[in-house]
mmCIF file of C-alpha atoms in Angstrom:
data_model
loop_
_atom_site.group_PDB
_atom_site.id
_atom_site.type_symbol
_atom_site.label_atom_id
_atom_site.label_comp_id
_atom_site.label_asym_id
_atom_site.label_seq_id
_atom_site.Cartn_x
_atom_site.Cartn_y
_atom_site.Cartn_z
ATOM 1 C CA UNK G 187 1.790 14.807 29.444
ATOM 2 C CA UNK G 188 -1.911 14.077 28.762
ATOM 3 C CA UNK G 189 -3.478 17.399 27.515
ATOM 4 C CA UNK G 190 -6.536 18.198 30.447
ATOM 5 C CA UNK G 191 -7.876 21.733 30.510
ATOM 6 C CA UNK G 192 -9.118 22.951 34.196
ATOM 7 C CA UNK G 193 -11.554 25.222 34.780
ATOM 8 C CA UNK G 194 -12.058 25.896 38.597
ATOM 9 C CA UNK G 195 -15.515 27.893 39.717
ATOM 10 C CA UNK G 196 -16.518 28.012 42.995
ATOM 11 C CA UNK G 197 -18.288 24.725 43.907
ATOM 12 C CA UNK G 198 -16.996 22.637 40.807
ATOM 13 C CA UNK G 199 -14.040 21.466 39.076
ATOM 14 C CA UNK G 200 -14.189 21.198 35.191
ATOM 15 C CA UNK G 201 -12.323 19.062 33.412
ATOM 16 C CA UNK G 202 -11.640 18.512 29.846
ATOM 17 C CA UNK G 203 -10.027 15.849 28.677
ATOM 18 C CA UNK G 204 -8.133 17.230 25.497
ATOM 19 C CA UNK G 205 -6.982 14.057 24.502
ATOM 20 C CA UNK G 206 -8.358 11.854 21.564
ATOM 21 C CA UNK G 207 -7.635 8.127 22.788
ATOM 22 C CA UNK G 208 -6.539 7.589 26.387
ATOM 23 C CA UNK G 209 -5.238 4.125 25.607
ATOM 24 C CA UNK G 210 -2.251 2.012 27.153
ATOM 25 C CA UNK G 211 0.124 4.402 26.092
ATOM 26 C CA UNK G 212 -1.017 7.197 28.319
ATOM 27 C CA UNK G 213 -2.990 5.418 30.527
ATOM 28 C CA UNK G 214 -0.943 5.269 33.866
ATOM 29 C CA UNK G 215 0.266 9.203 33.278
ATOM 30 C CA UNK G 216 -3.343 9.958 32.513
ATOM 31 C CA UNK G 217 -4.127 8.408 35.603
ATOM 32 C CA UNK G 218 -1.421 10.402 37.710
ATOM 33 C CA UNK G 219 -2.440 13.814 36.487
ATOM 34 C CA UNK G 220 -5.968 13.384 36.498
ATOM 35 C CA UNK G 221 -5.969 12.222 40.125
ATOM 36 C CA UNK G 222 -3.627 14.925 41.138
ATOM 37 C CA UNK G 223 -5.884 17.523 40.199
ATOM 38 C CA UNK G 224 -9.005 15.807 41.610
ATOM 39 C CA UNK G 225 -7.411 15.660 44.826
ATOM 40 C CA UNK G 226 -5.788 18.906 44.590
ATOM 41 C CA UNK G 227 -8.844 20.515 43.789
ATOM 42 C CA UNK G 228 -11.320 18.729 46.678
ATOM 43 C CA UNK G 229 -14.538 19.695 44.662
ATOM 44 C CA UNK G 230 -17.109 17.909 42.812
ATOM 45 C CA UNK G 231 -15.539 17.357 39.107
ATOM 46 C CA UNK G 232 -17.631 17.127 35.844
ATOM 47 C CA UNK G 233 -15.552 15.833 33.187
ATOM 48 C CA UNK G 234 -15.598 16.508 29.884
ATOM 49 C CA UNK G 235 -14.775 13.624 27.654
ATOM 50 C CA UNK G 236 -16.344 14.970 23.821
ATOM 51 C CA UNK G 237 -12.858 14.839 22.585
ATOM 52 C CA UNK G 238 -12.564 11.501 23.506
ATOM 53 C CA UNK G 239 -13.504 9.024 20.282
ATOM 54 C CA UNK G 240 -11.516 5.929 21.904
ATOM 55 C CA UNK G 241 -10.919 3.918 25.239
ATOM 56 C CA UNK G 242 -9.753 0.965 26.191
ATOM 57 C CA UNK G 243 -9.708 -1.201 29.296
ATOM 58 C CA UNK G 244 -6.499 0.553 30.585
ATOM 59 C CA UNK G 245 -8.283 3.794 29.921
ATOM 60 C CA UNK G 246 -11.240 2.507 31.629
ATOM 61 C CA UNK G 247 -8.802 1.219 34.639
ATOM 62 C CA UNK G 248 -7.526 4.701 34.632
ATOM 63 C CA UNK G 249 -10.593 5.977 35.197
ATOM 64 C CA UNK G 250 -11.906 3.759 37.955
ATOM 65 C CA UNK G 251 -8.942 5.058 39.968
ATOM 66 C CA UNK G 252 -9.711 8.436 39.897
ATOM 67 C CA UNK G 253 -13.390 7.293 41.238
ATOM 68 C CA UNK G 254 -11.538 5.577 43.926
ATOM 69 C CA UNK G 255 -9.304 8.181 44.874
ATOM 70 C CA UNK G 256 -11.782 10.401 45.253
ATOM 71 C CA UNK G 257 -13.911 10.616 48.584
ATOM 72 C CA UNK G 258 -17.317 9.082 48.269
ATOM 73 C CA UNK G 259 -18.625 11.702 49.180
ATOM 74 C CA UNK G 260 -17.003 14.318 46.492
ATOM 75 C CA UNK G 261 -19.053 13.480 42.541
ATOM 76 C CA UNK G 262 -17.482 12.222 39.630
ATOM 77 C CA UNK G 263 -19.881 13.151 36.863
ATOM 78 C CA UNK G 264 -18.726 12.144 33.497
ATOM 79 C CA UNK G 265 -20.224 14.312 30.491
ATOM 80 C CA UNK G 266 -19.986 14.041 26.613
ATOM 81 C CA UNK G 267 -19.244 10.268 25.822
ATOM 82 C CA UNK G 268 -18.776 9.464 22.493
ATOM 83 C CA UNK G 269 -20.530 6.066 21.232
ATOM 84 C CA UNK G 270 -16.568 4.186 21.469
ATOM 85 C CA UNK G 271 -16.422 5.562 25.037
ATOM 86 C CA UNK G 272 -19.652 4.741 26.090
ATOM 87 C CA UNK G 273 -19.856 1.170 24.926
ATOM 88 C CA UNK G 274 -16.980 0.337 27.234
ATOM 89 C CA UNK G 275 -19.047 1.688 29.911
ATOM 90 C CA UNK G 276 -21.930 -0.099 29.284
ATOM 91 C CA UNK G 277 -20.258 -3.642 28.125
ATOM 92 C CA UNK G 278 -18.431 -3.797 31.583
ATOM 93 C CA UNK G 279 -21.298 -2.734 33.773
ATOM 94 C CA UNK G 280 -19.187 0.454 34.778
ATOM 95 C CA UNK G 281 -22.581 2.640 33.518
ATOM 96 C CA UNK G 282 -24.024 1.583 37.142
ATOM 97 C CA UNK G 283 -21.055 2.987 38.784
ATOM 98 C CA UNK G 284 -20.298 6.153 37.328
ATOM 99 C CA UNK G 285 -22.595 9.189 37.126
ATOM 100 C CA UNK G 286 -22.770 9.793 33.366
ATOM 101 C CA UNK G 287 -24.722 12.239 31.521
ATOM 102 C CA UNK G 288 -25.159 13.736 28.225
ATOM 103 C CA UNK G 289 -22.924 16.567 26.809
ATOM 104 C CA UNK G 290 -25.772 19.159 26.758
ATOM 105 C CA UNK G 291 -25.652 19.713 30.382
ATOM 106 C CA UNK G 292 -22.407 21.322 30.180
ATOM 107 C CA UNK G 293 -24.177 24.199 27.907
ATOM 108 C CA UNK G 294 -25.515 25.528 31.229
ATOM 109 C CA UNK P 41 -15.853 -19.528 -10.442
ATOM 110 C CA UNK P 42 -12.851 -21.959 -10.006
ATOM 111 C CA UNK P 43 -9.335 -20.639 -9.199
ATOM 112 C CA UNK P 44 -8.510 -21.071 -12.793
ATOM 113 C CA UNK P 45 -11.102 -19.396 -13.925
ATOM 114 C CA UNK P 46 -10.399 -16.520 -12.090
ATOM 115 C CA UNK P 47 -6.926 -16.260 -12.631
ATOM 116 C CA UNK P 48 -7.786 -16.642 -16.744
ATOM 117 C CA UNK P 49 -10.572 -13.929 -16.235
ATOM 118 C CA UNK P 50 -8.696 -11.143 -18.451
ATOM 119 C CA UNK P 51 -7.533 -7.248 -17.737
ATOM 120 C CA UNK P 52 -11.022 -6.138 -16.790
ATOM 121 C CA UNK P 53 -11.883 -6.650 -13.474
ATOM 122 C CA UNK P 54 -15.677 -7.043 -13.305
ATOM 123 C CA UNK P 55 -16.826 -4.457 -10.775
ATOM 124 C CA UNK P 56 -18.744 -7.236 -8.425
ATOM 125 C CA UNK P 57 -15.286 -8.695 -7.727
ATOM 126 C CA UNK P 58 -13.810 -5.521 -6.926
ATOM 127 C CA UNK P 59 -11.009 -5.905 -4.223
ATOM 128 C CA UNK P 60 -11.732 -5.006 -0.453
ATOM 129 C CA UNK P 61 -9.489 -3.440 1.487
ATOM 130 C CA UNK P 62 -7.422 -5.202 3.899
ATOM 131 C CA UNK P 63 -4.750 -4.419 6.722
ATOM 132 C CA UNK P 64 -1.445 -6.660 7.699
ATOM 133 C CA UNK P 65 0.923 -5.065 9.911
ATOM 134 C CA UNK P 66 4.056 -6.745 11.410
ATOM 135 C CA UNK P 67 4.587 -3.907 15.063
ATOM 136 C CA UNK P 68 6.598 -3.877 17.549
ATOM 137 C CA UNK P 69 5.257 -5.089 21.059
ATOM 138 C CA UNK P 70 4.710 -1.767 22.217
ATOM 139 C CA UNK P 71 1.870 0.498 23.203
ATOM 140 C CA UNK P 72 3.109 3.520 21.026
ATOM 141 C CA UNK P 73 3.316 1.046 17.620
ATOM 142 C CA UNK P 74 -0.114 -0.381 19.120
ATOM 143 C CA UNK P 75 -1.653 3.144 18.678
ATOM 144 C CA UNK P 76 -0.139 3.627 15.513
ATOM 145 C CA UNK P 77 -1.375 0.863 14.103
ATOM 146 C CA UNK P 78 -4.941 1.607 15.070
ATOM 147 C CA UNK P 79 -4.916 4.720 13.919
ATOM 148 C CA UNK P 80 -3.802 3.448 10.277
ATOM 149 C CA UNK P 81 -6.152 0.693 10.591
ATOM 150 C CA UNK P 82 -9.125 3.038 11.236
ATOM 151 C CA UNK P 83 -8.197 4.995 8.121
ATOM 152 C CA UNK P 84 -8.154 1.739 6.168
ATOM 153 C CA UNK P 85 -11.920 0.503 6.608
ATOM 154 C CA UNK P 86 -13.657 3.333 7.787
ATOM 155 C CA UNK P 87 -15.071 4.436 4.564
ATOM 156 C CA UNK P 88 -16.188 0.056 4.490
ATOM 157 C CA UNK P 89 -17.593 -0.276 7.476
ATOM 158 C CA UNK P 90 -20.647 1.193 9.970
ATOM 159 C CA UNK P 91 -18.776 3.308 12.981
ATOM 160 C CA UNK P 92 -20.000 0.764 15.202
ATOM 161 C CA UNK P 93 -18.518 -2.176 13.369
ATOM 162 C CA UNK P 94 -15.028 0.164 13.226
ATOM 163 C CA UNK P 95 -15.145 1.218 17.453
ATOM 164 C CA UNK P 96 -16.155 -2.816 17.866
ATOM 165 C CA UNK P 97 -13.004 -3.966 15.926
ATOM 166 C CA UNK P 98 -10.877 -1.216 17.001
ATOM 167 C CA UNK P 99 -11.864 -2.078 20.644
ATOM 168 C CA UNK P 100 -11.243 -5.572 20.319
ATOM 169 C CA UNK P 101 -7.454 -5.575 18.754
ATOM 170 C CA UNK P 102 -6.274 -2.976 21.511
ATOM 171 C CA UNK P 103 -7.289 -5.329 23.939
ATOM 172 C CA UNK P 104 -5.497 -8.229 21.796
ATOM 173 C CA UNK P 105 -2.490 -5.934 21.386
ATOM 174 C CA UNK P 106 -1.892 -5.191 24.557
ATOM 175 C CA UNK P 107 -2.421 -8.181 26.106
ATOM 176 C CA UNK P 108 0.603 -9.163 23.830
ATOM 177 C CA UNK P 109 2.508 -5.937 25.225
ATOM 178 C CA UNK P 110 1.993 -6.465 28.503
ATOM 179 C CA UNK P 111 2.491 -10.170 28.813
ATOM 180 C CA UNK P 112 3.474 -12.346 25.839
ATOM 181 C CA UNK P 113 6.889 -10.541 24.795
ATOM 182 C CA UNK P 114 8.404 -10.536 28.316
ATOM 183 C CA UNK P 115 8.233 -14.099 29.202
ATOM 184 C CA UNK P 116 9.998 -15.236 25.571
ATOM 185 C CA UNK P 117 13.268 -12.547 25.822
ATOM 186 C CA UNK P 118 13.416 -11.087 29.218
ATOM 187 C CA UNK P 119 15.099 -7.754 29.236
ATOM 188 C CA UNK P 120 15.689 -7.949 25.971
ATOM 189 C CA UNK P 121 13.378 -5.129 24.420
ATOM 190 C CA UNK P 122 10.028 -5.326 23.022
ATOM 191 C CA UNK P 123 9.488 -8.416 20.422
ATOM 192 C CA UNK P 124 7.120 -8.003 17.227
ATOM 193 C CA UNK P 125 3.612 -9.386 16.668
ATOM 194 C CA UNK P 126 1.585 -9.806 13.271
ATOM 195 C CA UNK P 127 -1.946 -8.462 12.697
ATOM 196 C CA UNK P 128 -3.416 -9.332 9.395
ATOM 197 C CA UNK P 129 -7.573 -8.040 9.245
ATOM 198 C CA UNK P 130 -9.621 -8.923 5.835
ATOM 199 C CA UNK P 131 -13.326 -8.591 5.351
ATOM 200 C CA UNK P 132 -15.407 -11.236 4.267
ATOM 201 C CA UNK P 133 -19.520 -11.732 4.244
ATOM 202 C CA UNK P 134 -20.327 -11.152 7.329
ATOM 203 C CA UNK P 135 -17.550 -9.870 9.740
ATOM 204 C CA UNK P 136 -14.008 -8.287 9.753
ATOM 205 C CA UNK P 137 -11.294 -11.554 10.162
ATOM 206 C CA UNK P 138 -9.051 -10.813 12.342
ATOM 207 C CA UNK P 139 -5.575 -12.919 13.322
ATOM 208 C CA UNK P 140 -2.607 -11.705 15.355
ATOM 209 C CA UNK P 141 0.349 -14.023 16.048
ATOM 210 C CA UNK P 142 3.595 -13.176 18.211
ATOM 211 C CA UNK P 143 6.509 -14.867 19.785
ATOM 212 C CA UNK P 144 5.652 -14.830 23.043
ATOM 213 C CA UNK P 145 4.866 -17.444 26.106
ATOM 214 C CA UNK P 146 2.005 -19.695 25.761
ATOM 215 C CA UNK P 147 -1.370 -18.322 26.485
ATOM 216 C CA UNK P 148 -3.103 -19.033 29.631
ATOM 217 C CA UNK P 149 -6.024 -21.371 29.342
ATOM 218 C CA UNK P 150 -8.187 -19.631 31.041
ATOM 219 C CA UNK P 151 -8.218 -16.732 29.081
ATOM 220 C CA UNK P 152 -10.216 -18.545 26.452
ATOM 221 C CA UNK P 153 -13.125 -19.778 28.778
ATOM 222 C CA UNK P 154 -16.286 -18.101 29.576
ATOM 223 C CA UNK P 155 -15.390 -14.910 31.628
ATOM 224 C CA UNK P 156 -17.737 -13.156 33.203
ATOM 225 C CA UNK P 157 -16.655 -9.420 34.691
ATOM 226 C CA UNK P 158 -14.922 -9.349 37.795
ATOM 227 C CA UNK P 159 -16.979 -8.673 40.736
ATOM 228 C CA UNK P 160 -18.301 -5.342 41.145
ATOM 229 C CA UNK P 161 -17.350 -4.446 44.471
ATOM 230 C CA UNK P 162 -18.918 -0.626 44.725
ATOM 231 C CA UNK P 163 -16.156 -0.115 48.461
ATOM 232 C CA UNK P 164 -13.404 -1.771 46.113
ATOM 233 C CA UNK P 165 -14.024 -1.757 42.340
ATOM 234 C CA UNK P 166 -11.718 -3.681 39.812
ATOM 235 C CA UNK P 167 -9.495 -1.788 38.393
ATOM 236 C CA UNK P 168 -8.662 -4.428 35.045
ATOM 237 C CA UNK P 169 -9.486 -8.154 34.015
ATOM 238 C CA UNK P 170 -12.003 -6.287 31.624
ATOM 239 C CA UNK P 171 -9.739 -7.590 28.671
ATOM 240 C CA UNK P 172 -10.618 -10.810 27.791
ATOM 241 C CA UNK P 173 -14.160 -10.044 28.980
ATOM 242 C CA UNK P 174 -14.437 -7.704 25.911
ATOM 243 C CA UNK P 175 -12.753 -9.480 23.040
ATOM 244 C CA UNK P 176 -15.364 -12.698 24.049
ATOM 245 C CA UNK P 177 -18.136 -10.872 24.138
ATOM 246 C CA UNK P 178 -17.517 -8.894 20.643
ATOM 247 C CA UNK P 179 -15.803 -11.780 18.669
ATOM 248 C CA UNK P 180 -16.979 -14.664 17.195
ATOM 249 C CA UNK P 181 -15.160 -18.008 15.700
ATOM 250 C CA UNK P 182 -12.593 -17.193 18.691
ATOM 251 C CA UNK P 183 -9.569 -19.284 18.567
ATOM 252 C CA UNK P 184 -5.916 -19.642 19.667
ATOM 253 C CA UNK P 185 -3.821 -22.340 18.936
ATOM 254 C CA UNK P 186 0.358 -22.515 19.453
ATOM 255 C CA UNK P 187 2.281 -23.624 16.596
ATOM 256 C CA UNK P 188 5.970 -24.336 17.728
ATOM 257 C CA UNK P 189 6.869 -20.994 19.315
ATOM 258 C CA UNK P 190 4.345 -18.966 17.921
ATOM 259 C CA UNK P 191 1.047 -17.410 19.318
ATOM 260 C CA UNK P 192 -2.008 -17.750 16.900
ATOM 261 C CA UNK P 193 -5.176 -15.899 17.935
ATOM 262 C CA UNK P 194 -7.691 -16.082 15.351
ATOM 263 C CA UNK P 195 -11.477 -14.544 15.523
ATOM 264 C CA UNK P 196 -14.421 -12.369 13.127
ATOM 265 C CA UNK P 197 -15.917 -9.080 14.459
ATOM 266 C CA UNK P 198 -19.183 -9.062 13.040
ATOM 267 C CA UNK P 199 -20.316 -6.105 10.634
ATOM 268 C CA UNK P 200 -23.556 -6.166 13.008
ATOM 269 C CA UNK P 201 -24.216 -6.906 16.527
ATOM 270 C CA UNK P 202 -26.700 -7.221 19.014
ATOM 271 C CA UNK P 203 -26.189 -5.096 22.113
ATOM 272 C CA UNK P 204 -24.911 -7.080 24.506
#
């Protein structure tokens, strides 16, 4: 089971993503817990991806149906990208879709 | 320096001929071998090569690889378990060579023609068909050709390139 760490306060969900690669071989179960805990959890979620050094397009995938799953309304802010995660990102245009910021921001 | 030459040239190895490192691999169709083999790969010419030359050509064979998982291996032995592929990755001047064959069905054509991303619909965004988008836009000298029953995907990640 992919390794993510949640960390519940009152109007956010943290997430850390504990897991080095989310590639093809733990894409769809990344997928499946990830969006059970968004939904579970029906607050805005900042996720933590430093520990992430390597995505691919199914990780990518996985992550575009969590934004989809999750009300319009409710923010998917993604924090911490490592240069390998970010240039997926930004080479498929997905920069303009998610909310992404830098890791600092989590040192509040 | 002919190939005689060279193979005459004596027991000490002059140190501007120094060998590089290079990677060949035979896996199994599968994403868990897929990993592996990145993994070992990324040990291989990371001390060689910038970290944005390594997450380019690490990038780009996933996508290869598991475009061979996914499709290739089912349509030559249907239910019978995954096949193998070959992935063979030398350095030369100016980019990492890269070739992967398999046993698989033929290649579409249209994977090998200008892509551009799939539409960005923000009420219903794409989900995948980012594959091929990514190995043509960080490849270059891309090529596929079938010999007899064999895939042949052939291309060069460059040690530097322009953001895209």
């Amino acid at each position: 089971m992919p390794k993510l760490i949640v960390n519940e306060t009152e109007d956010h969900l943290v997430i850390r993503i504990e897991e080095t690669r989310i590639d093809a071989a733990i894409a769809t179960r990344f997928k499946d817990r990830l969006r059970e805990i968004v939904l579970r959890g029906r607050k805005p979620v900042r996720l933590d991806m430093r520990c992430v050094d390597f995505m691919d397009s199914s990780g990518l995938g996985a992550m575009i149906a969590v934004r989809k799953a999750l009300p319009e309304t409710l923010p998917l802010v993604l924090e911490g990208l490592t240069p390998n995660v970010d240039r997926v990102f930004r080479l498929t245009r997905m920069d303009s879709v998610f909310d992404i910021r830098p890791a600092t921001t989590l040192q509040e | 320096m002919s190939s005689i030459e060279r193979q005459n040239a004596g027991p000490q190895p002059q140190p501007a001929t120094r060998a590089q490192p290079m990677f060949h691999r035979v896996l199994q169709a599968d994403s868990h071998d897929v990993r592996r083999t990145l993994t070992d790969l990324h040990s291989r010419f990371s001390s060689q090569i910038s970290a944005d030359a390594m997450g380019r050509l690490e990038l780009v064979l996933a996508e290869v690889m598991n475009n061979v998982t996914e499709h290739a291996c089912d349509a030559a032995m249907p239910g019978a378990g995954p096949g193998s592929m070959h992935l063979c990755v030398v350095m030369h001047d100016t980019g990492l060579s890269c070739a992967i064959t398999d046993d698989g069905g033929m290649l579409p054509a249209d994977c090998l023609k200008p892509r551009s991303l799939p539409a960005l619909d923000p009420l219903d965004l794409p989900e995948g068909g980012f594959g091929w988008f990514l190995i043509q836009g960080l490849t270059q000298s891309l090529c596929y050709y079938r010999e007899e029953h064999r895939n042949c995907l052939a291309f060069t990640v460059p040690y530097q390139q322009a953001e895209i």
